[in-house]
Amino acid sequence: MNKRDHVLNGVLLAIGLGYVWYPAGGVATLQTIAAVAVPVVLGALLPDVDTSLGRHRKTLHNLPVLALLYAFPYVFANLRYVWIGVATHYVLDALGSKRGVALFYPFSKTEYGLPVGVATVSKYASVVTVVVTALELALVAAALHVAPDVVPSLDVVPSDVANALARLPRPW
C-alpha cells in the first residue's frame, strides 16, 4: 500500500476503535479517537521509513520491531498506541499488496502475504484498505464481546490524571 492508504487506514482505525470501545458516541468515544488517532497514524507510517534505512518490507516490517514498539511505553511511558498503527501496517501490506512482508526478518527473508493482493498504484488499493480496516475492526469488536478480559482497554486518560482533574475547582 502507499502512504495515502496507510494514513487512511490509521484514521479509519482510530475512529473505529473509538466506537468499538464506546459505541454510544459520547465524550468517551471522542476522547478515545483523539488519544488514539495521532499515534496510530504515526505507527501506520513508521514501517515505510525502511525505504531510506535498509531493505523495504524487511528492516522495519517484522515482528521484532513490532515487539519493541509494543514494549516501548512500558519503559518510557509514551507512544502508547503506536504499535497498533505498526501492526495494522503489516496486516495491510500482507493482505492488501502483492508482495507481502518479511515478518521474521532478520532471521528469515521469506515474505508472507496473500496472492490476491493489489499493486500499490492500483485504483483498487483504497478499496482494499477500507475492507482490511473493516475486517480489523470487526475482529477487535468480536474479541471485545467474546473475551473482554483478553482485550486491553483503551483508557485514554490515566487514572492519576483523571483524579487530579476531578479535584480541580470548577469555574461555574
N, C-alpha and C. Protein backbone atom coordinates (compact mmCIF):
# COMPACT_ATOMS: atom_id res chain seq x y z
N MET A 1 0.83 -1.19 0.00
CA MET A 1 0.00 0.00 0.00
C MET A 1 0.88 1.25 0.00
N ASN A 2 0.29 2.35 -0.42
CA ASN A 2 1.04 3.61 -0.44
C ASN A 2 0.77 4.41 0.82
N LYS A 3 1.47 5.53 0.98
CA LYS A 3 1.35 6.35 2.19
C LYS A 3 -0.08 6.80 2.43
N ARG A 4 -0.74 7.24 1.36
CA ARG A 4 -2.12 7.73 1.50
C ARG A 4 -3.03 6.65 2.07
N ASP A 5 -2.86 5.43 1.60
CA ASP A 5 -3.71 4.34 2.09
C ASP A 5 -3.36 3.95 3.52
N HIS A 6 -2.09 4.05 3.91
CA HIS A 6 -1.74 3.78 5.30
C HIS A 6 -2.29 4.85 6.24
N VAL A 7 -2.30 6.11 5.79
CA VAL A 7 -2.92 7.18 6.59
C VAL A 7 -4.42 6.95 6.67
N LEU A 8 -5.04 6.61 5.56
CA LEU A 8 -6.48 6.31 5.54
C LEU A 8 -6.79 5.18 6.53
N ASN A 9 -5.99 4.13 6.50
CA ASN A 9 -6.17 3.01 7.41
C ASN A 9 -6.05 3.46 8.86
N GLY A 10 -5.04 4.27 9.19
CA GLY A 10 -4.85 4.74 10.56
C GLY A 10 -5.99 5.61 11.05
N VAL A 11 -6.46 6.52 10.21
CA VAL A 11 -7.57 7.40 10.59
C VAL A 11 -8.86 6.61 10.79
N LEU A 12 -9.17 5.75 9.84
CA LEU A 12 -10.39 4.93 9.97
C LEU A 12 -10.30 4.00 11.17
N LEU A 13 -9.13 3.48 11.43
CA LEU A 13 -8.95 2.59 12.57
C LEU A 13 -9.15 3.35 13.88
N ALA A 14 -8.60 4.56 13.99
CA ALA A 14 -8.76 5.36 15.21
C ALA A 14 -10.24 5.68 15.46
N ILE A 15 -10.94 6.10 14.42
CA ILE A 15 -12.37 6.39 14.56
C ILE A 15 -13.12 5.12 14.94
N GLY A 16 -12.82 4.04 14.25
CA GLY A 16 -13.49 2.77 14.54
C GLY A 16 -13.23 2.28 15.94
N LEU A 17 -11.99 2.39 16.42
CA LEU A 17 -11.68 1.95 17.79
C LEU A 17 -12.45 2.77 18.82
N GLY A 18 -12.60 4.07 18.57
CA GLY A 18 -13.39 4.91 19.47
C GLY A 18 -14.81 4.38 19.61
N TYR A 19 -15.40 3.99 18.49
CA TYR A 19 -16.77 3.49 18.51
C TYR A 19 -16.87 2.03 18.95
N VAL A 20 -15.83 1.25 18.74
CA VAL A 20 -15.86 -0.14 19.23
C VAL A 20 -15.82 -0.15 20.76
N TRP A 21 -14.95 0.68 21.34
CA TRP A 21 -14.84 0.69 22.81
C TRP A 21 -15.98 1.46 23.45
N TYR A 22 -16.45 2.53 22.82
CA TYR A 22 -17.51 3.36 23.39
C TYR A 22 -18.55 3.65 22.31
N PRO A 23 -19.44 2.68 22.04
CA PRO A 23 -20.38 2.80 20.91
C PRO A 23 -21.43 3.89 21.07
N ALA A 24 -21.61 4.44 22.25
CA ALA A 24 -22.66 5.44 22.44
C ALA A 24 -22.35 6.74 21.70
N GLY A 25 -21.10 6.99 21.38
CA GLY A 25 -20.75 8.20 20.64
C GLY A 25 -20.64 9.44 21.49
N GLY A 26 -20.44 9.28 22.78
CA GLY A 26 -20.33 10.44 23.67
C GLY A 26 -18.91 10.94 23.81
N VAL A 27 -18.66 11.59 24.93
CA VAL A 27 -17.35 12.18 25.21
C VAL A 27 -16.26 11.11 25.25
N ALA A 28 -16.55 9.96 25.83
CA ALA A 28 -15.55 8.89 25.90
C ALA A 28 -15.13 8.43 24.51
N THR A 29 -16.07 8.37 23.58
CA THR A 29 -15.76 8.00 22.20
C THR A 29 -14.82 9.02 21.58
N LEU A 30 -15.15 10.30 21.73
CA LEU A 30 -14.31 11.36 21.15
C LEU A 30 -12.94 11.41 21.81
N GLN A 31 -12.87 11.20 23.13
CA GLN A 31 -11.57 11.17 23.82
C GLN A 31 -10.71 10.03 23.31
N THR A 32 -11.32 8.89 23.08
CA THR A 32 -10.57 7.73 22.57
C THR A 32 -10.06 8.01 21.17
N ILE A 33 -10.90 8.55 20.32
CA ILE A 33 -10.47 8.88 18.95
C ILE A 33 -9.32 9.88 19.00
N ALA A 34 -9.45 10.92 19.82
CA ALA A 34 -8.40 11.94 19.90
C ALA A 34 -7.09 11.37 20.44
N ALA A 35 -7.17 10.50 21.42
CA ALA A 35 -5.96 9.94 22.03
C ALA A 35 -5.28 8.92 21.13
N VAL A 36 -6.05 8.22 20.31
CA VAL A 36 -5.52 7.13 19.50
C VAL A 36 -5.10 7.59 18.11
N ALA A 37 -5.72 8.61 17.57
CA ALA A 37 -5.52 8.98 16.16
C ALA A 37 -4.07 9.27 15.80
N VAL A 38 -3.42 10.18 16.49
CA VAL A 38 -2.06 10.57 16.10
C VAL A 38 -1.08 9.41 16.25
N PRO A 39 -1.04 8.70 17.41
CA PRO A 39 -0.09 7.59 17.48
C PRO A 39 -0.36 6.47 16.47
N VAL A 40 -1.63 6.17 16.21
CA VAL A 40 -1.94 5.10 15.26
C VAL A 40 -1.53 5.50 13.84
N VAL A 41 -1.79 6.73 13.45
CA VAL A 41 -1.39 7.18 12.11
C VAL A 41 0.14 7.22 12.00
N LEU A 42 0.82 7.70 13.03
CA LEU A 42 2.29 7.68 13.01
C LEU A 42 2.82 6.26 12.91
N GLY A 43 2.21 5.35 13.67
CA GLY A 43 2.61 3.95 13.60
C GLY A 43 2.32 3.34 12.24
N ALA A 44 1.23 3.76 11.62
CA ALA A 44 0.89 3.24 10.30
C ALA A 44 1.89 3.68 9.24
N LEU A 45 2.55 4.80 9.47
CA LEU A 45 3.54 5.30 8.51
C LEU A 45 4.97 4.84 8.83
N LEU A 46 5.24 4.56 10.10
CA LEU A 46 6.61 4.26 10.55
C LEU A 46 7.32 3.14 9.78
N PRO A 47 6.70 1.99 9.52
CA PRO A 47 7.45 0.93 8.84
C PRO A 47 8.01 1.32 7.47
N ASP A 48 7.38 2.25 6.78
CA ASP A 48 7.88 2.63 5.46
C ASP A 48 9.11 3.53 5.51
N VAL A 49 9.55 3.89 6.70
CA VAL A 49 10.82 4.60 6.84
C VAL A 49 11.96 3.71 6.36
N ASP A 50 11.74 2.41 6.36
CA ASP A 50 12.80 1.49 5.94
C ASP A 50 13.16 1.62 4.46
N THR A 51 12.39 2.38 3.69
CA THR A 51 12.78 2.62 2.30
C THR A 51 14.07 3.43 2.26
N SER A 52 14.34 4.21 3.31
CA SER A 52 15.56 5.00 3.39
C SER A 52 16.63 4.35 4.26
N LEU A 53 16.24 3.47 5.17
CA LEU A 53 17.17 2.91 6.14
C LEU A 53 17.74 1.55 5.78
N GLY A 54 17.10 0.85 4.92
CA GLY A 54 17.56 -0.51 4.65
C GLY A 54 16.75 -1.13 3.53
N ARG A 55 16.34 -2.33 3.78
CA ARG A 55 15.59 -3.08 2.78
C ARG A 55 14.10 -2.93 3.05
N HIS A 56 13.39 -2.37 2.07
CA HIS A 56 11.95 -2.13 2.25
C HIS A 56 11.20 -3.43 2.44
N ARG A 57 10.24 -3.39 3.33
CA ARG A 57 9.41 -4.52 3.75
C ARG A 57 10.21 -5.60 4.46
N LYS A 58 11.39 -5.23 4.95
CA LYS A 58 12.18 -6.14 5.76
C LYS A 58 12.66 -5.44 7.03
N THR A 59 13.43 -4.37 6.90
CA THR A 59 14.09 -3.73 8.04
C THR A 59 13.11 -3.34 9.14
N LEU A 60 12.00 -2.72 8.81
CA LEU A 60 11.03 -2.29 9.82
C LEU A 60 9.67 -2.98 9.67
N HIS A 61 9.58 -3.96 8.84
CA HIS A 61 8.33 -4.70 8.62
C HIS A 61 8.45 -6.10 9.22
N ASN A 62 8.72 -6.22 10.50
CA ASN A 62 8.91 -7.54 11.09
C ASN A 62 8.45 -7.58 12.54
N LEU A 63 8.28 -8.77 13.04
CA LEU A 63 7.76 -8.95 14.41
C LEU A 63 8.71 -8.45 15.49
N PRO A 64 10.04 -8.56 15.36
CA PRO A 64 10.90 -7.98 16.40
C PRO A 64 10.69 -6.46 16.56
N VAL A 65 10.50 -5.74 15.47
CA VAL A 65 10.25 -4.30 15.55
C VAL A 65 8.90 -4.05 16.22
N LEU A 66 7.89 -4.83 15.87
CA LEU A 66 6.57 -4.69 16.49
C LEU A 66 6.66 -4.95 17.99
N ALA A 67 7.39 -5.97 18.40
CA ALA A 67 7.55 -6.27 19.83
C ALA A 67 8.25 -5.12 20.55
N LEU A 68 9.25 -4.55 19.93
CA LEU A 68 9.97 -3.41 20.53
C LEU A 68 9.03 -2.22 20.71
N LEU A 69 8.23 -1.91 19.70
CA LEU A 69 7.30 -0.79 19.80
C LEU A 69 6.16 -1.07 20.77
N TYR A 70 5.77 -2.33 20.91
CA TYR A 70 4.75 -2.69 21.89
C TYR A 70 5.29 -2.50 23.31
N ALA A 71 6.56 -2.82 23.53
CA ALA A 71 7.17 -2.72 24.86
C ALA A 71 7.61 -1.30 25.19
N PHE A 72 7.80 -0.44 24.20
CA PHE A 72 8.30 0.91 24.40
C PHE A 72 7.56 1.70 25.49
N PRO A 73 6.23 1.74 25.49
CA PRO A 73 5.53 2.53 26.51
C PRO A 73 5.73 2.01 27.93
N TYR A 74 6.03 0.74 28.10
CA TYR A 74 6.26 0.21 29.44
C TYR A 74 7.57 0.73 30.02
N VAL A 75 8.49 1.12 29.17
CA VAL A 75 9.78 1.64 29.62
C VAL A 75 9.76 3.17 29.65
N PHE A 76 9.20 3.80 28.64
CA PHE A 76 9.28 5.25 28.51
C PHE A 76 7.96 5.99 28.75
N ALA A 77 6.87 5.27 28.94
CA ALA A 77 5.56 5.84 29.28
C ALA A 77 5.01 6.83 28.23
N ASN A 78 5.32 6.60 26.98
CA ASN A 78 4.71 7.39 25.92
C ASN A 78 4.60 6.53 24.66
N LEU A 79 4.05 7.10 23.64
CA LEU A 79 3.83 6.37 22.39
C LEU A 79 3.03 5.09 22.62
N ARG A 80 2.01 5.21 23.44
CA ARG A 80 1.24 4.07 23.90
C ARG A 80 0.52 3.29 22.80
N TYR A 81 0.06 3.96 21.76
CA TYR A 81 -0.74 3.27 20.75
C TYR A 81 -0.06 3.16 19.38
N VAL A 82 1.22 3.50 19.30
CA VAL A 82 1.94 3.42 18.03
C VAL A 82 1.96 2.00 17.50
N TRP A 83 2.08 1.04 18.40
CA TRP A 83 2.17 -0.36 17.96
C TRP A 83 0.92 -0.79 17.19
N ILE A 84 -0.23 -0.19 17.49
CA ILE A 84 -1.46 -0.53 16.78
C ILE A 84 -1.33 -0.14 15.30
N GLY A 85 -0.80 1.06 15.06
CA GLY A 85 -0.59 1.50 13.68
C GLY A 85 0.42 0.64 12.95
N VAL A 86 1.50 0.25 13.65
CA VAL A 86 2.52 -0.60 13.03
C VAL A 86 1.92 -1.96 12.69
N ALA A 87 1.17 -2.55 13.63
CA ALA A 87 0.56 -3.86 13.38
C ALA A 87 -0.41 -3.80 12.20
N THR A 88 -1.21 -2.75 12.13
CA THR A 88 -2.17 -2.65 11.04
C THR A 88 -1.45 -2.39 9.71
N HIS A 89 -0.30 -1.73 9.76
CA HIS A 89 0.51 -1.55 8.55
C HIS A 89 0.94 -2.91 8.01
N TYR A 90 1.42 -3.77 8.90
CA TYR A 90 1.84 -5.11 8.50
C TYR A 90 0.68 -5.89 7.89
N VAL A 91 -0.48 -5.81 8.55
CA VAL A 91 -1.65 -6.54 8.05
C VAL A 91 -2.04 -6.03 6.67
N LEU A 92 -2.04 -4.72 6.51
CA LEU A 92 -2.41 -4.14 5.22
C LEU A 92 -1.42 -4.54 4.13
N ASP A 93 -0.12 -4.52 4.44
CA ASP A 93 0.87 -4.92 3.44
C ASP A 93 0.80 -6.42 3.14
N ALA A 94 0.48 -7.23 4.14
CA ALA A 94 0.41 -8.68 3.92
C ALA A 94 -0.86 -9.07 3.16
N LEU A 95 -1.98 -8.45 3.50
CA LEU A 95 -3.25 -8.82 2.88
C LEU A 95 -3.58 -8.02 1.63
N GLY A 96 -3.11 -6.79 1.59
CA GLY A 96 -3.55 -5.90 0.52
C GLY A 96 -2.57 -5.70 -0.61
N SER A 97 -1.35 -6.17 -0.49
CA SER A 97 -0.38 -5.96 -1.56
C SER A 97 0.06 -7.30 -2.14
N LYS A 98 0.65 -7.26 -3.29
CA LYS A 98 1.09 -8.49 -3.96
C LYS A 98 2.35 -9.07 -3.32
N ARG A 99 3.17 -8.22 -2.73
CA ARG A 99 4.49 -8.66 -2.28
C ARG A 99 4.48 -9.32 -0.91
N GLY A 100 3.76 -8.79 0.05
CA GLY A 100 3.78 -9.32 1.41
C GLY A 100 4.88 -8.67 2.25
N VAL A 101 5.13 -9.22 3.44
CA VAL A 101 6.16 -8.67 4.35
C VAL A 101 7.01 -9.80 4.92
N ALA A 102 8.24 -9.47 5.26
CA ALA A 102 9.17 -10.42 5.85
C ALA A 102 9.02 -10.36 7.37
N LEU A 103 8.03 -11.03 7.91
CA LEU A 103 7.69 -10.93 9.33
C LEU A 103 8.80 -11.40 10.26
N PHE A 104 9.64 -12.30 9.83
CA PHE A 104 10.65 -12.86 10.72
C PHE A 104 12.06 -12.36 10.38
N TYR A 105 12.16 -11.28 9.60
CA TYR A 105 13.44 -10.68 9.29
C TYR A 105 14.05 -10.16 10.59
N PRO A 106 15.30 -10.28 10.87
CA PRO A 106 16.44 -10.68 10.07
C PRO A 106 16.72 -12.19 10.10
N PHE A 107 15.87 -12.96 10.77
CA PHE A 107 16.08 -14.40 10.88
C PHE A 107 15.72 -15.12 9.59
N SER A 108 14.76 -14.57 8.86
CA SER A 108 14.32 -15.17 7.60
C SER A 108 13.92 -14.05 6.65
N LYS A 109 14.32 -14.16 5.40
CA LYS A 109 13.97 -13.16 4.39
C LYS A 109 12.68 -13.50 3.65
N THR A 110 12.03 -14.60 4.03
CA THR A 110 10.79 -15.03 3.38
C THR A 110 9.70 -13.98 3.62
N GLU A 111 9.02 -13.60 2.54
CA GLU A 111 7.94 -12.63 2.65
C GLU A 111 6.60 -13.35 2.64
N TYR A 112 5.71 -12.95 3.56
CA TYR A 112 4.41 -13.58 3.71
C TYR A 112 3.32 -12.63 3.25
N GLY A 113 2.39 -13.14 2.49
CA GLY A 113 1.28 -12.35 2.02
C GLY A 113 0.30 -13.24 1.29
N LEU A 114 -0.79 -12.66 0.85
CA LEU A 114 -1.78 -13.40 0.07
C LEU A 114 -1.53 -13.17 -1.41
N PRO A 115 -1.76 -14.16 -2.22
CA PRO A 115 -1.53 -13.99 -3.67
C PRO A 115 -2.58 -13.12 -4.35
N VAL A 116 -3.58 -12.66 -3.63
CA VAL A 116 -4.66 -11.90 -4.25
C VAL A 116 -4.54 -10.40 -4.01
N GLY A 117 -3.42 -9.92 -3.49
CA GLY A 117 -3.25 -8.50 -3.21
C GLY A 117 -3.25 -7.66 -4.47
N VAL A 118 -3.27 -6.36 -4.29
CA VAL A 118 -3.25 -5.42 -5.42
C VAL A 118 -1.95 -4.64 -5.40
N ALA A 119 -1.57 -4.09 -6.53
CA ALA A 119 -0.39 -3.24 -6.61
C ALA A 119 -0.66 -1.94 -5.85
N THR A 120 0.40 -1.34 -5.31
CA THR A 120 0.23 -0.12 -4.52
C THR A 120 -0.32 1.04 -5.36
N VAL A 121 -0.13 0.99 -6.65
CA VAL A 121 -0.64 2.05 -7.52
C VAL A 121 -1.99 1.70 -8.15
N SER A 122 -2.55 0.59 -7.74
CA SER A 122 -3.83 0.15 -8.30
C SER A 122 -4.96 1.09 -7.91
N LYS A 123 -5.94 1.20 -8.79
CA LYS A 123 -7.12 2.02 -8.47
C LYS A 123 -7.96 1.36 -7.38
N TYR A 124 -7.69 0.09 -7.07
CA TYR A 124 -8.42 -0.63 -6.05
C TYR A 124 -7.73 -0.61 -4.68
N ALA A 125 -6.56 0.01 -4.59
CA ALA A 125 -5.79 0.00 -3.35
C ALA A 125 -6.58 0.61 -2.18
N SER A 126 -7.26 1.71 -2.41
CA SER A 126 -8.02 2.35 -1.33
C SER A 126 -9.22 1.49 -0.91
N VAL A 127 -9.84 0.83 -1.87
CA VAL A 127 -10.97 -0.06 -1.55
C VAL A 127 -10.47 -1.22 -0.68
N VAL A 128 -9.33 -1.79 -1.05
CA VAL A 128 -8.75 -2.87 -0.26
C VAL A 128 -8.41 -2.36 1.14
N THR A 129 -7.90 -1.14 1.24
CA THR A 129 -7.57 -0.54 2.54
C THR A 129 -8.81 -0.46 3.43
N VAL A 130 -9.91 0.02 2.88
CA VAL A 130 -11.15 0.14 3.66
C VAL A 130 -11.66 -1.24 4.08
N VAL A 131 -11.60 -2.21 3.19
CA VAL A 131 -12.07 -3.57 3.51
C VAL A 131 -11.20 -4.18 4.61
N VAL A 132 -9.88 -4.06 4.49
CA VAL A 132 -8.97 -4.62 5.51
C VAL A 132 -9.21 -3.93 6.85
N THR A 133 -9.39 -2.61 6.85
CA THR A 133 -9.66 -1.88 8.09
C THR A 133 -10.96 -2.35 8.72
N ALA A 134 -11.99 -2.54 7.92
CA ALA A 134 -13.27 -3.04 8.44
C ALA A 134 -13.10 -4.43 9.05
N LEU A 135 -12.32 -5.28 8.40
CA LEU A 135 -12.06 -6.62 8.97
C LEU A 135 -11.30 -6.53 10.28
N GLU A 136 -10.31 -5.65 10.36
CA GLU A 136 -9.56 -5.46 11.61
C GLU A 136 -10.49 -5.01 12.74
N LEU A 137 -11.34 -4.05 12.44
CA LEU A 137 -12.27 -3.55 13.47
C LEU A 137 -13.29 -4.61 13.86
N ALA A 138 -13.73 -5.41 12.90
CA ALA A 138 -14.67 -6.50 13.22
C ALA A 138 -14.01 -7.52 14.14
N LEU A 139 -12.75 -7.82 13.90
CA LEU A 139 -12.03 -8.76 14.78
C LEU A 139 -11.89 -8.20 16.19
N VAL A 140 -11.55 -6.91 16.30
CA VAL A 140 -11.43 -6.29 17.63
C VAL A 140 -12.78 -6.29 18.33
N ALA A 141 -13.83 -5.93 17.61
CA ALA A 141 -15.18 -5.91 18.21
C ALA A 141 -15.60 -7.30 18.65
N ALA A 142 -15.34 -8.30 17.83
CA ALA A 142 -15.70 -9.67 18.19
C ALA A 142 -14.92 -10.12 19.42
N ALA A 143 -13.63 -9.83 19.45
CA ALA A 143 -12.82 -10.21 20.60
C ALA A 143 -13.29 -9.49 21.86
N LEU A 144 -13.67 -8.24 21.71
CA LEU A 144 -14.14 -7.45 22.86
C LEU A 144 -15.43 -8.02 23.43
N HIS A 145 -16.29 -8.54 22.58
CA HIS A 145 -17.56 -9.08 23.06
C HIS A 145 -17.47 -10.55 23.47
N VAL A 146 -16.56 -11.30 22.85
CA VAL A 146 -16.42 -12.71 23.17
C VAL A 146 -15.53 -12.91 24.40
N ALA A 147 -14.41 -12.20 24.44
CA ALA A 147 -13.44 -12.35 25.54
C ALA A 147 -12.97 -10.98 26.01
N PRO A 148 -13.83 -10.23 26.70
CA PRO A 148 -13.46 -8.86 27.08
C PRO A 148 -12.26 -8.78 28.03
N ASP A 149 -11.99 -9.85 28.78
CA ASP A 149 -10.85 -9.82 29.69
C ASP A 149 -9.52 -9.95 28.96
N VAL A 150 -9.55 -10.45 27.74
CA VAL A 150 -8.33 -10.65 26.96
C VAL A 150 -7.94 -9.37 26.22
N VAL A 151 -8.92 -8.59 25.79
CA VAL A 151 -8.67 -7.38 25.02
C VAL A 151 -8.29 -6.24 25.96
N PRO A 152 -7.14 -5.60 25.73
CA PRO A 152 -6.74 -4.50 26.61
C PRO A 152 -7.69 -3.31 26.47
N SER A 153 -7.86 -2.59 27.54
CA SER A 153 -8.73 -1.41 27.49
C SER A 153 -7.96 -0.25 26.87
N LEU A 154 -8.69 0.69 26.32
CA LEU A 154 -8.08 1.90 25.79
C LEU A 154 -8.40 3.05 26.73
N ASP A 155 -7.83 3.01 27.93
CA ASP A 155 -8.02 4.11 28.87
C ASP A 155 -7.26 5.31 28.35
N VAL A 156 -7.99 6.30 27.85
CA VAL A 156 -7.33 7.43 27.22
C VAL A 156 -6.80 8.44 28.22
N VAL A 157 -7.39 8.50 29.41
CA VAL A 157 -6.91 9.39 30.45
C VAL A 157 -6.47 8.52 31.62
N PRO A 158 -5.15 8.47 31.90
CA PRO A 158 -4.69 7.66 33.03
C PRO A 158 -5.40 8.05 34.31
N SER A 159 -5.59 7.09 35.21
CA SER A 159 -6.39 7.34 36.41
C SER A 159 -5.81 8.45 37.28
N ASP A 160 -4.49 8.58 37.39
CA ASP A 160 -3.92 9.64 38.21
C ASP A 160 -4.22 11.02 37.62
N VAL A 161 -4.22 11.14 36.31
CA VAL A 161 -4.56 12.41 35.66
C VAL A 161 -6.05 12.68 35.83
N ALA A 162 -6.89 11.66 35.66
CA ALA A 162 -8.33 11.84 35.83
C ALA A 162 -8.65 12.27 37.26
N ASN A 163 -7.99 11.67 38.25
CA ASN A 163 -8.23 12.06 39.65
C ASN A 163 -7.79 13.49 39.91
N ALA A 164 -6.65 13.90 39.35
CA ALA A 164 -6.18 15.27 39.52
C ALA A 164 -7.15 16.26 38.87
N LEU A 165 -7.66 15.92 37.69
CA LEU A 165 -8.62 16.80 37.03
C LEU A 165 -9.93 16.90 37.83
N ALA A 166 -10.33 15.81 38.45
CA ALA A 166 -11.57 15.81 39.24
C ALA A 166 -11.45 16.71 40.46
N ARG A 167 -10.24 16.88 40.99
CA ARG A 167 -10.04 17.71 42.19
C ARG A 167 -9.91 19.20 41.88
N LEU A 168 -9.79 19.55 40.61
CA LEU A 168 -9.66 20.96 40.25
C LEU A 168 -10.96 21.70 40.56
N PRO A 169 -10.86 22.95 41.04
CA PRO A 169 -12.09 23.73 41.29
C PRO A 169 -12.81 24.05 39.98
N ARG A 170 -14.09 23.97 40.03
CA ARG A 170 -14.93 24.25 38.84
C ARG A 170 -15.17 25.75 38.75
N PRO A 171 -15.05 26.34 37.55
CA PRO A 171 -15.26 27.78 37.41
C PRO A 171 -16.74 28.16 37.46
N TRP A 172 -17.64 27.23 37.46
CA TRP A 172 -19.07 27.55 37.47
C TRP A 172 -19.71 27.22 38.77
